Short mmCIF file of C-alpha atoms and ligand atoms in Angstrom, two decimals:
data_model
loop_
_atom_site.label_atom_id
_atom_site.label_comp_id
_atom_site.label_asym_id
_atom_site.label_seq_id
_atom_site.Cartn_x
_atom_site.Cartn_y
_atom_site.Cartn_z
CA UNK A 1414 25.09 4.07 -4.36
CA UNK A 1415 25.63 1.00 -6.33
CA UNK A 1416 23.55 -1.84 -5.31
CA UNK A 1417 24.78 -5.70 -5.33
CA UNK A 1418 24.02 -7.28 -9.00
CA UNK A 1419 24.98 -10.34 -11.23
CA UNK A 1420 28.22 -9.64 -11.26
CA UNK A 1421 29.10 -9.86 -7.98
CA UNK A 1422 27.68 -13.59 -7.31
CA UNK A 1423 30.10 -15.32 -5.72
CA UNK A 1424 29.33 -18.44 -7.58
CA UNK A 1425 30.24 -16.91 -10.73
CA UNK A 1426 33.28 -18.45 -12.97
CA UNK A 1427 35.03 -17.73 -15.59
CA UNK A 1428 36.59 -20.13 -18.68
CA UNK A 1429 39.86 -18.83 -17.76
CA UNK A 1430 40.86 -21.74 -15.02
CA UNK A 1431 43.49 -19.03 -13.43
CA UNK A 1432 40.76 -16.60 -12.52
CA UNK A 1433 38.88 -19.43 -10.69
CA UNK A 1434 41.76 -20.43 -8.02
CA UNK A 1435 41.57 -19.97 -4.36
CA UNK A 1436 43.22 -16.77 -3.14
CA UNK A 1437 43.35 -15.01 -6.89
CA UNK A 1438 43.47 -11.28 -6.48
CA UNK A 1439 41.75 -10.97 -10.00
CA UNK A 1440 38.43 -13.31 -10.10
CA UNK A 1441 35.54 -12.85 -12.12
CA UNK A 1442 34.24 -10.53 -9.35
CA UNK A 1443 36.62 -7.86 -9.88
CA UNK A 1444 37.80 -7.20 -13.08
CA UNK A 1445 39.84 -3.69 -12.17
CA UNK A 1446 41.27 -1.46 -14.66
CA UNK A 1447 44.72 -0.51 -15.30
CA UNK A 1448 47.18 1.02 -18.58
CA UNK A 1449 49.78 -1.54 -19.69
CA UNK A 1450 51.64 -2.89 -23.25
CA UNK A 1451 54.26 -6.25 -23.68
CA UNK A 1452 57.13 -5.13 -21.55
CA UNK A 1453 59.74 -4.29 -23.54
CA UNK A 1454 57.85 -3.53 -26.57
CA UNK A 1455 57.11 0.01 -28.48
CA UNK A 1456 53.27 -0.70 -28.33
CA UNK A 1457 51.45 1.93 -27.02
CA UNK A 1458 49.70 1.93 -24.08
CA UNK A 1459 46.04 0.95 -23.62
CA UNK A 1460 43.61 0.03 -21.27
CA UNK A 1461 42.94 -3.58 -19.98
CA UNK A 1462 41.10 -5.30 -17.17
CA UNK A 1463 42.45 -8.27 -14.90
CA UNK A 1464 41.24 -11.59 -14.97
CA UNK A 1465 43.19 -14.11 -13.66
CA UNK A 1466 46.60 -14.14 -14.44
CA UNK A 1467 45.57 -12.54 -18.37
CA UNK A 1468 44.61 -8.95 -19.06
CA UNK A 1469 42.02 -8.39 -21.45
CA UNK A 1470 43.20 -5.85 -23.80
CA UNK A 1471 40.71 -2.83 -24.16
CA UNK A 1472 42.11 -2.09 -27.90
CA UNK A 1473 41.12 -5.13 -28.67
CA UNK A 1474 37.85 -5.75 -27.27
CA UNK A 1475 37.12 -2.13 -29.25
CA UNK A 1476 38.32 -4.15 -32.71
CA UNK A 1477 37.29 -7.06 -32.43
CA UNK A 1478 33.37 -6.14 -32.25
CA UNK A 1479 32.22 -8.66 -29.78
CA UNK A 1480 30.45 -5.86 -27.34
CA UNK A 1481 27.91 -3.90 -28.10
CA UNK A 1482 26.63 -0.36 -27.38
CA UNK A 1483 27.31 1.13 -24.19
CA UNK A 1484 29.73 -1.19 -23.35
CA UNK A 1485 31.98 -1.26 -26.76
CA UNK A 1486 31.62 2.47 -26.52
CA UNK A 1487 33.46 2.31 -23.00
CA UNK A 1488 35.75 -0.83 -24.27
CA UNK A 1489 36.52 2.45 -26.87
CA UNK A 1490 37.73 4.83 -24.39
CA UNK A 1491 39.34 2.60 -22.33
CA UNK A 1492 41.48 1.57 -25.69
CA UNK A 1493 43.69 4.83 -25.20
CA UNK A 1494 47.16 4.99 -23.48
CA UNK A 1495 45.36 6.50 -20.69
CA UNK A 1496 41.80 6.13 -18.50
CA UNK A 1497 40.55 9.72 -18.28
CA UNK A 1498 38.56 9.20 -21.63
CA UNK A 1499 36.88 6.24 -19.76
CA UNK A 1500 36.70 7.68 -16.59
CA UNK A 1501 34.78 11.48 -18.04
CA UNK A 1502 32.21 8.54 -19.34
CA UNK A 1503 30.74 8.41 -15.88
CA UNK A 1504 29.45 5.36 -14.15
CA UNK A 1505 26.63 4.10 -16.30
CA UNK A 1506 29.43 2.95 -18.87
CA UNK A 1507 31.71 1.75 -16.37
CA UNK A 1508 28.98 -0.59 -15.24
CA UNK A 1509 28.32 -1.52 -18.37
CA UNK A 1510 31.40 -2.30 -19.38
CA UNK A 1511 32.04 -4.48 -16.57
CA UNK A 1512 28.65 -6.54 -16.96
CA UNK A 1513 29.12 -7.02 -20.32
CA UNK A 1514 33.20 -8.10 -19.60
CA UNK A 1515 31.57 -10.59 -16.86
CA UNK A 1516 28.93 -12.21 -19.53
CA UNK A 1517 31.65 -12.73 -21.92
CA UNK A 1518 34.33 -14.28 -19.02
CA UNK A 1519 31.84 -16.63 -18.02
CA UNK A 1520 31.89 -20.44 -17.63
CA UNK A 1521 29.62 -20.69 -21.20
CA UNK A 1522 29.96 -17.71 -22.82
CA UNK A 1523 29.68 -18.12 -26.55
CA UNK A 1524 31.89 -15.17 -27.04
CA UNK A 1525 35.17 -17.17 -25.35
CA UNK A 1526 36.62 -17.53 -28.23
CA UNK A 1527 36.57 -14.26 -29.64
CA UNK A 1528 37.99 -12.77 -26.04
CA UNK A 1529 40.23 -15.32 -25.60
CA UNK A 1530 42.39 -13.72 -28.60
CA UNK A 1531 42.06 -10.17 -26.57
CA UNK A 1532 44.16 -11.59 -23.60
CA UNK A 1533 47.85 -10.77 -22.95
CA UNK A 1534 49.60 -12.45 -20.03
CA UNK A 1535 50.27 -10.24 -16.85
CA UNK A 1536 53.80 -11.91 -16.34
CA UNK A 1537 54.17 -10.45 -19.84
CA UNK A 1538 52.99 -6.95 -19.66
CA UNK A 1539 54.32 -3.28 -18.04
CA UNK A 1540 52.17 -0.59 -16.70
CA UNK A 1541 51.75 3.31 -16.54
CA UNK A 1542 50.20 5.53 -14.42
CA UNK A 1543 46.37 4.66 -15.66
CA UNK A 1544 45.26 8.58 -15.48
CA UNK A 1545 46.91 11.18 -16.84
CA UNK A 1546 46.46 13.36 -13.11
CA UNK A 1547 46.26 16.72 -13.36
CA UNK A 1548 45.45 17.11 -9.43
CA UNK A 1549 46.66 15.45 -6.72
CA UNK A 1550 44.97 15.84 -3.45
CA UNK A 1551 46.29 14.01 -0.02
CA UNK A 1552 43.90 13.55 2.74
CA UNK A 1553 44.87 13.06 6.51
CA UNK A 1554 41.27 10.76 7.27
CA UNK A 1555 43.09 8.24 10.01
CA UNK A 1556 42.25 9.80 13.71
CA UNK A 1557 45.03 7.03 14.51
CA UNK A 1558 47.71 8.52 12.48
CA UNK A 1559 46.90 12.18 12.95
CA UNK A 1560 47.29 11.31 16.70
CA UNK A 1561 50.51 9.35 16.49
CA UNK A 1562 52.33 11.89 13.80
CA UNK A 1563 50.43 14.79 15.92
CA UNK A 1564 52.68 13.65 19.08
CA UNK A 1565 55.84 13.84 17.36
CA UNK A 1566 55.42 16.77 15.97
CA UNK A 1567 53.36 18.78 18.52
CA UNK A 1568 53.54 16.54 21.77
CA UNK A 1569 51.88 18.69 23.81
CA UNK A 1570 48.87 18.96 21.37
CA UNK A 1571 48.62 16.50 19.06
CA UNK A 1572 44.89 15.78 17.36
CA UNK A 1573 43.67 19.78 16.53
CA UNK A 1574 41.07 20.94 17.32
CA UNK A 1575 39.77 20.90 13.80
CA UNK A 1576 40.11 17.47 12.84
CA UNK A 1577 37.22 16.02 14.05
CA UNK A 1578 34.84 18.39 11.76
CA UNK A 1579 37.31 19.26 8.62
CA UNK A 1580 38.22 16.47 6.22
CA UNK A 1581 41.89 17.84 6.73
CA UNK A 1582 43.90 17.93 3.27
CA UNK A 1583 46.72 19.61 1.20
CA UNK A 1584 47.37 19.79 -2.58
CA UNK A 1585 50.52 17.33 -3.35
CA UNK A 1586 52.09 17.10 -6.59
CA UNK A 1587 51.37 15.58 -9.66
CA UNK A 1588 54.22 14.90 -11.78
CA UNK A 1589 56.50 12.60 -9.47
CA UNK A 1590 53.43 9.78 -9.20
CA UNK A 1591 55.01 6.96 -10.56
CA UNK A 1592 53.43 3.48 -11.15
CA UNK A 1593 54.69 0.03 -9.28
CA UNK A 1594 58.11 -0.93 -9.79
CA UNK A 1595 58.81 2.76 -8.80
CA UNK A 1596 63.16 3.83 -7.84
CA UNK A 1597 63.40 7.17 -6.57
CA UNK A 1598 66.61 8.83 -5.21
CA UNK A 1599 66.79 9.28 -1.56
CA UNK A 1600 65.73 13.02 -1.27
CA UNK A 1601 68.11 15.49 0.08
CA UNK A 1602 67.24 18.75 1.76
CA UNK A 1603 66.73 21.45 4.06
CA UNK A 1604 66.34 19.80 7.78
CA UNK A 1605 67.06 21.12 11.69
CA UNK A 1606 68.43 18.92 13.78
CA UNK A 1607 67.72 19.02 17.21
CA UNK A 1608 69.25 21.53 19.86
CA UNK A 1609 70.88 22.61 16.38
CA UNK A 1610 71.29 26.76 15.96
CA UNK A 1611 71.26 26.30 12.00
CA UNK A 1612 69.66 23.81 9.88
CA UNK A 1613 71.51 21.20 7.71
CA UNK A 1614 71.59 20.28 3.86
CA UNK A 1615 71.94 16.73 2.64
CA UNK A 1616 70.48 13.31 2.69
CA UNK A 1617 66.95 12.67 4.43
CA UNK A 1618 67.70 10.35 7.45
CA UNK A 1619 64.09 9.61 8.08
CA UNK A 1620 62.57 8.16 5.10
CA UNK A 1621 59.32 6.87 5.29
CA UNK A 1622 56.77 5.16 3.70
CA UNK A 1623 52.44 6.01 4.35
CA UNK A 1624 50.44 3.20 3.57
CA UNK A 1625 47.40 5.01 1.62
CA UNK A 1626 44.40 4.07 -0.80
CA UNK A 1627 44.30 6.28 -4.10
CA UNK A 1628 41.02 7.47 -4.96
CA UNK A 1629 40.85 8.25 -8.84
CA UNK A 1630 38.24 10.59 -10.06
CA UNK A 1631 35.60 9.74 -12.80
CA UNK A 1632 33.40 12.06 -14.32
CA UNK A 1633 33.94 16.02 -12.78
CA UNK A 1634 31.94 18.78 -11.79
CA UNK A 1635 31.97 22.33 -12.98
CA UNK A 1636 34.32 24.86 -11.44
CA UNK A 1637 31.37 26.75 -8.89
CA UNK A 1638 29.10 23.67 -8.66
CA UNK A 1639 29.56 21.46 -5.31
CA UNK A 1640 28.55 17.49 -5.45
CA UNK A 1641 26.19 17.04 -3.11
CA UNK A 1642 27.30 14.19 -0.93
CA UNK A 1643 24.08 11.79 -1.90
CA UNK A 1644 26.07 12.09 -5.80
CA UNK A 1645 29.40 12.15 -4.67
CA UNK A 1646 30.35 8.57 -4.94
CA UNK A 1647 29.00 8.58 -9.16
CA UNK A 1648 32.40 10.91 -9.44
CA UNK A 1649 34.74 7.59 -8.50
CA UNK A 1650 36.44 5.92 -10.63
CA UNK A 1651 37.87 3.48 -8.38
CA UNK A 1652 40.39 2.69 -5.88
CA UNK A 1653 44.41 1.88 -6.05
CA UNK A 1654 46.86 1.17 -3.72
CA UNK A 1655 49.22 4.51 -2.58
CA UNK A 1656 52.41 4.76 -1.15
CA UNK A 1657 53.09 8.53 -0.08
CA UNK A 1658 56.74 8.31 0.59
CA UNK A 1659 57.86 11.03 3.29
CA UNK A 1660 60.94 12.37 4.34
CA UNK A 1661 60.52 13.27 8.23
CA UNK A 1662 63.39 15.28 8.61
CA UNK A 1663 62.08 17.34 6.10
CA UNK A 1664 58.81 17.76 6.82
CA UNK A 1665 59.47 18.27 10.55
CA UNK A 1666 61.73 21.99 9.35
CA UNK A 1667 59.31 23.05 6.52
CA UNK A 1668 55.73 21.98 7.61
CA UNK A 1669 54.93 25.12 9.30
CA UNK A 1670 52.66 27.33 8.70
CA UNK A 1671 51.62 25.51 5.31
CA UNK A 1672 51.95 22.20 5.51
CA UNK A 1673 54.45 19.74 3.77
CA UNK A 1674 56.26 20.50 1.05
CA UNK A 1675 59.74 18.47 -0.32
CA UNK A 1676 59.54 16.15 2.18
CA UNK A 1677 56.11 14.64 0.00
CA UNK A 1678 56.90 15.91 -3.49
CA UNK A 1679 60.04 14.01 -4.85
CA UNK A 1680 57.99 10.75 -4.97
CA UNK A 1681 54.66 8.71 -5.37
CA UNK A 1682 53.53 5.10 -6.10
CA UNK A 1683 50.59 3.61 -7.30
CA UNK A 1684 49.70 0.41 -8.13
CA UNK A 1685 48.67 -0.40 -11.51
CA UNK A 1686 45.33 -1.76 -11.17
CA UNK A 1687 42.27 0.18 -10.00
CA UNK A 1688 39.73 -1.25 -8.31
CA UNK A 1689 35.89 0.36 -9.00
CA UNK A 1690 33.44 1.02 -6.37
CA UNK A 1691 31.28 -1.06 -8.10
CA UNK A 1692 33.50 -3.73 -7.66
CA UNK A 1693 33.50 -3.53 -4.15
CA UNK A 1694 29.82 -2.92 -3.07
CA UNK A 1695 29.64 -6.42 -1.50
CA UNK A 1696 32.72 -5.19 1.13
CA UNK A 1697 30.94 -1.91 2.05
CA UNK A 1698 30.48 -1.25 5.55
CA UNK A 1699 29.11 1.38 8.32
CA UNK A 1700 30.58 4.68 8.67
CA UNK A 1701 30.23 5.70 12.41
CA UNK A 1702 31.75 7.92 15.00
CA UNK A 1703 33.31 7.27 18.48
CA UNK A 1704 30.78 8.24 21.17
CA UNK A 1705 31.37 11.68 22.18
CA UNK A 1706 32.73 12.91 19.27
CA UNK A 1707 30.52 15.16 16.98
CA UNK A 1708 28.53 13.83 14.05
CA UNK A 1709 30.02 15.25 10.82
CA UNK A 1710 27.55 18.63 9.72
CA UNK A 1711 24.75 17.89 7.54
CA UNK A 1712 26.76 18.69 4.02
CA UNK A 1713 28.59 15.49 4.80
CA UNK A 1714 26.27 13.69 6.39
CA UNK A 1715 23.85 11.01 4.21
CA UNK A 1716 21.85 8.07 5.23
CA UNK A 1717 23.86 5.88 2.49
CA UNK A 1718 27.20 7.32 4.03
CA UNK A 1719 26.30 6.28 7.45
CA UNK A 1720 24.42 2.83 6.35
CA UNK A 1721 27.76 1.63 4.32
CA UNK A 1722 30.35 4.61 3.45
CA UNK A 1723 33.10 2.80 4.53
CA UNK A 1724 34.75 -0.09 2.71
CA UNK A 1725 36.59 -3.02 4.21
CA UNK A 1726 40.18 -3.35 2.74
CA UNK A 1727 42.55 -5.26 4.46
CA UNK A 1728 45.46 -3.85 3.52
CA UNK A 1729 49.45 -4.82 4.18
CA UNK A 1730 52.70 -3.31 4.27
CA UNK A 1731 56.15 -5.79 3.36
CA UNK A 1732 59.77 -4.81 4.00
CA UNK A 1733 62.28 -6.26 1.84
CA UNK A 1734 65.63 -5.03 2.44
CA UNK A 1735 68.73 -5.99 0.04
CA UNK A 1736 69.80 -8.35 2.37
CA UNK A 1737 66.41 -10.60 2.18
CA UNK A 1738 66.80 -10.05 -1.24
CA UNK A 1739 70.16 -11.32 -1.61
CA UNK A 1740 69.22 -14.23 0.11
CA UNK A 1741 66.34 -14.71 -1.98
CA UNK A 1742 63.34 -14.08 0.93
CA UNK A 1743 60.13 -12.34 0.01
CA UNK A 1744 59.08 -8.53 2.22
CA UNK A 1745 58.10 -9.07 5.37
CA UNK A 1746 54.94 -7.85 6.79
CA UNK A 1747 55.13 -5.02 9.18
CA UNK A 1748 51.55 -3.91 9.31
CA UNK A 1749 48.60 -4.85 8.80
CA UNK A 1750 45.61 -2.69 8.80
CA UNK A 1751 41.78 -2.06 6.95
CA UNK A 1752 40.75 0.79 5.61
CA UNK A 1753 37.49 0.91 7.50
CA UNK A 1754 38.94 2.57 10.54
CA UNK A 1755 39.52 6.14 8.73
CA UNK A 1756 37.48 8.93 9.76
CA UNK A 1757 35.88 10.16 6.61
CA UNK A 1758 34.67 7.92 3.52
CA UNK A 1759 35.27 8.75 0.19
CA UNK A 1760 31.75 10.30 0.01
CA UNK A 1761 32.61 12.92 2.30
CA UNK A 1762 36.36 13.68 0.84
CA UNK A 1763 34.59 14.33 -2.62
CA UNK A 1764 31.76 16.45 -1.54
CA UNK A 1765 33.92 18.51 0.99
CA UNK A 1766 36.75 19.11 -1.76
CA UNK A 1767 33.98 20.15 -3.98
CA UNK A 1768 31.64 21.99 -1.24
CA UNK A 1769 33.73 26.35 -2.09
CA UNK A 1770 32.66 25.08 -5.60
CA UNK A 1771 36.43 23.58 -6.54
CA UNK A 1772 36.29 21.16 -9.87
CA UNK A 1773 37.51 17.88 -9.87
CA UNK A 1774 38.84 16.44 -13.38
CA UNK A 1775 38.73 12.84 -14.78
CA UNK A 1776 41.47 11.58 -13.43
CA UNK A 1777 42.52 13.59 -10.20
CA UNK A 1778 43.74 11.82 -7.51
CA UNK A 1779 43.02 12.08 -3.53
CA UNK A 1780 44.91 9.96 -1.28
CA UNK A 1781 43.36 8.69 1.39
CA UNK A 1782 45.90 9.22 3.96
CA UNK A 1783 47.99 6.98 6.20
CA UNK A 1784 45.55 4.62 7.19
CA UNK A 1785 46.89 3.16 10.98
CA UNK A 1786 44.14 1.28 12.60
CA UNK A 1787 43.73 1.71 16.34
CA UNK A 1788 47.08 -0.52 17.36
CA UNK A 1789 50.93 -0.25 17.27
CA UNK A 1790 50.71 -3.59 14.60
CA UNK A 1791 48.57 -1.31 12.82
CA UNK A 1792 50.12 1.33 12.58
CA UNK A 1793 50.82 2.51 8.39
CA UNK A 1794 54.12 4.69 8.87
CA UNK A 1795 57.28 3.61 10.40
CA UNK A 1796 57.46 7.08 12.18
CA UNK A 1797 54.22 5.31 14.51
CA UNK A 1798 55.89 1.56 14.70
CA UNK A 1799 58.96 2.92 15.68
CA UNK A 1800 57.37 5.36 17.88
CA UNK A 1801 59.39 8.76 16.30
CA UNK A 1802 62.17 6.60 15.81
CA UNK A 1803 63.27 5.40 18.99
CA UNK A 1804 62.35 1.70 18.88
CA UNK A 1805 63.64 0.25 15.42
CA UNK A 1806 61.25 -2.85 14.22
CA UNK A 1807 62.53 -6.05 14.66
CA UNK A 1808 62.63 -8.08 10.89
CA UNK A 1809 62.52 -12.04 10.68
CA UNK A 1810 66.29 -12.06 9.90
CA UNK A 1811 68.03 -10.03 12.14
CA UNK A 1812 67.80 -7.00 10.55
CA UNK A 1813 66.33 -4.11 12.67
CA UNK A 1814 64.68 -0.69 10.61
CA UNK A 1815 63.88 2.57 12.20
CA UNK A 1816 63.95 4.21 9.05
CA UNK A 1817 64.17 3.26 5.15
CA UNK A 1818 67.51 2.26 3.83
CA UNK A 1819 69.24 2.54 0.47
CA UNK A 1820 67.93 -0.63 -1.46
CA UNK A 1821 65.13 -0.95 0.80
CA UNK A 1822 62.11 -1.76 -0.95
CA UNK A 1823 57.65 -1.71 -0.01
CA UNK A 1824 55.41 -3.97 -0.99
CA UNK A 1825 51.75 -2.76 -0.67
CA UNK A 1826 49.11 -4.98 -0.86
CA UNK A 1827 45.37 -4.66 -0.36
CA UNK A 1828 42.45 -7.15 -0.45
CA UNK A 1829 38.46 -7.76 0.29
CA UNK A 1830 36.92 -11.41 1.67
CA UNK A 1831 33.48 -11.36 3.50
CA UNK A 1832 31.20 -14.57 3.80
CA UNK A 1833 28.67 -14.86 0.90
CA UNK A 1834 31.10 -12.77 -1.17
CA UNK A 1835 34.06 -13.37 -3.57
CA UNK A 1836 38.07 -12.49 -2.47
CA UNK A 1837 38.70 -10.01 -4.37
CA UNK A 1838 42.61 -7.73 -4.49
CA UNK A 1839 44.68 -4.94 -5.96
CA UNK A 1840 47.60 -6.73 -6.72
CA UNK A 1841 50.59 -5.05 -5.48
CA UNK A 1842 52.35 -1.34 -5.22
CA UNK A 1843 56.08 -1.43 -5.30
CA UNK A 1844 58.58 1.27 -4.45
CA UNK A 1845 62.95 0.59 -4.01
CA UNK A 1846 64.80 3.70 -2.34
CA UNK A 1847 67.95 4.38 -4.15
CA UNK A 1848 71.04 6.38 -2.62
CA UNK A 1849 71.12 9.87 -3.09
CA UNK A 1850 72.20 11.99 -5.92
CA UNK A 1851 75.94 12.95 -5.49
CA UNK A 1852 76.43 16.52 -4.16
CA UNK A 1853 76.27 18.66 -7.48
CA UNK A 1854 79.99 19.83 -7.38
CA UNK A 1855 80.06 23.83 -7.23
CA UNK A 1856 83.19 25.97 -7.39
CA UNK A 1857 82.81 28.19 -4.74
CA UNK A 1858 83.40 31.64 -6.46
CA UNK A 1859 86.98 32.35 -7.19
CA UNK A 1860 88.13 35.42 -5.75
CA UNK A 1861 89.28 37.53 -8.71
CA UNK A 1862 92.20 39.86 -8.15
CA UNK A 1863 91.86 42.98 -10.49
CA UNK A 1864 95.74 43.72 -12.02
CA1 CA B 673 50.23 11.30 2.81
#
């Protein structure tokens, strides 16, 4: 477990004025990770780190020779157009990497100079997906939501009897994670109306959004070789924001017996920046269970996972529909939520994915899950704030929303503040809904008459 150190001292500043102003998601403190170039450009992509309203460019840290050893190594393989060489480094580099990044942002530092001419201006750069992720795994660790989304879809039983010892998951998909700024195509599909004798094909009518943290993987573990769950937390990387769009039409016809299928697969965001554990030691918290409910079985059980497994990020979900946009208004907040009320920590996802001897790869991704708090105003889904649908939200303007609507876009936001530590944030994770593809026009088969 990583313990508090110079770099999190809240009186720490940096020579860059913009990292040093009240309510900056990217102080001194942070310094998170993400893959960007100049937007528009041909550059390749590389890694940088946030500070302020600058990223320092990774590529050019590596050339410019003003870190040494561990930490220019790391600078090194966090110079490619993707993280995984960083994150197979482990966490000793990581750390290393960020101390020596924090001596040379300092107020004083007689290496400003140098860095200075490594910075590139956010307003000025684009992003990728920072890993290249050959696993996707989505967790289910809100009691909150798996109640709420239990009673739509099985009223009469809705938590199972299983959830309250199984860190419940499902393998998603890769390939459609996209990174902030995401437009995906309303998905269309398979879906059975109700009191209907035959399902329907077209449009999803109940899009959704999940309001999730991403959980990147560091350094692996060979394939037959669990990670015991007092290790599990050097295999991090760090922490993004995650929006796990949903169609609920969908996923109410195909869920069963194996889960969800097309209603998850057609689209993913992520936020560009990644957060590391390290970075958020001072916002660490208990991990505890409701009275009456059973302790979690000694494999993912640990006195540092009950002492401070969890981690306290508030986190946010905005609404901006085209007509706020039109009329130039920002989203507006329709949750509002931390991610210290979910079930299981990150300790316990890693060591129970792991515990049948399953490798995890630099770069794999779990998703946290929806993560609704305990009330209605926090709940992560619109399928919970509008109860299944039947009481649309109510937006600043006018507007009402049971579902997503073409245009419709999500701002995610997450953030950290305690006393006696710095505010730290992940920026933001953006997502816009477009219409629907067309129908694919198909003759239906001519009937050919023989002569
Ligand atoms: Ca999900």
């Amino acid at each position: 477990m990583t313990l508090l150190n110079e770099t999190h001292n809240p009186a720490l500043k940096s020579w860059l004025a913009s990292a040093n102003t009240a309510g900056c998601d990217f102080p001194i403190q942070n310094l998170p990770f993400a893959v960007f170039r100049r937007k528009g450009s041909v550059e390749a992509f590389r890694g940088g780190v946030a500070i302020g309203d600058q990223i320092v460019d990774l590529a050019a840290v590596a050339k410019s020779g003003i870190l040494k050893g561990e930490a220019a190594d790391a600078a090194q393989a966090g110079a490619q157009d993707k993280l995984n060489a960083l994150m197979a480094l482990g966490s000793a580099a990581w750390s290393a990497l960020r101390l020596a990044l924090s001596r040379t942002l300092r107020e004083g530092s007689a290496e400003q100079a140098g860095l200075q001419a490594c910075l590139v201006p956010q307003p000025e750069a684009e992003y990728d997906v920072p890993a290249r992720i050959g696993d996707y795994t989505d967790f289910y660790t809100s009691v909150y939501h798996a109640t709420n989304i239990g009673k739509q879809f099985r009223p009469d039983n809705p938590l199972l009897p299983n959830y309250k010892w199984v860190p419940i998951g499902y393998h998603g998909r890769a390939s459609s994670i996209g990174i902030s700024g995401q437009q995906f195509r309303r998905p269309v599909g398979q879906t059975m109306p109700p009191g209907a004798e035959a399902p329907s094909f077209g449009p999803c009518k109940r899009l959704d959004i999940e309001l999730e943290l991403g959980i990147f993987i560091g350094s692996g573990n060979a394939l037959g070789e669990p990670v015991d769950i007092t290790e599990a937390e050097d295999h991090v990387f760090g922490i993004c924001l995650l929006n796990d769009w949903s169609a609920r039409d969908i996923q109410g016809w195909e869920y069963q017996p194996l889960g969800p299928f097309l209603s998850k697969n057609f689209a993913s965001t992520v936020s560009p920046w990644v957060v590391t554990l390290e970075a958020l030691a001072p916002y660490r918290t208990a991990f505890t269970r409701p009275e009456g409910d059973p302790q979690p079985m000694a494999y993912l059980d640990s006195a540092a996972n009950r002492a401070e497994g969890a981690f306290d990020i508030q986190l946010q979900v905005g609404l901006q529909t085209p007509k706020m946009r039109a009329d130039g208004q920002l989203e507006a907040s329709i949750c509002r939520t931390s991610y210290r009320h979910a079930y299981w920590t990150v300790a316990q996802m890693v060591t129970h994915h792991t515990v049948n001897g399953c490798n995890l790869q630099p770069g794999d991704l779990f998703g946290s899950g929806t993560l609704s708090g305990p009330s209605l105003d926090q709940a992560a889904a619109l399928i919970e704030l509008t109860t299944g649908g039947k009481n649309p939200i109510a937006l600043p303007n006018g507007e009402q929303r049971t579902w997503l609507e073409d245009g419709d876009s999500v701002v995610l936001r997450g953030w950290c503040e305690r006393e006696g530590a710095a505010r730290i944030g992940f920026g933001e994770c953006v997502g816009t809904v477009l219409p629907a593809r067309a129908p694919l026009s198909r003759p239906t088969s001519a009937l050919v008459t023989p002569d």
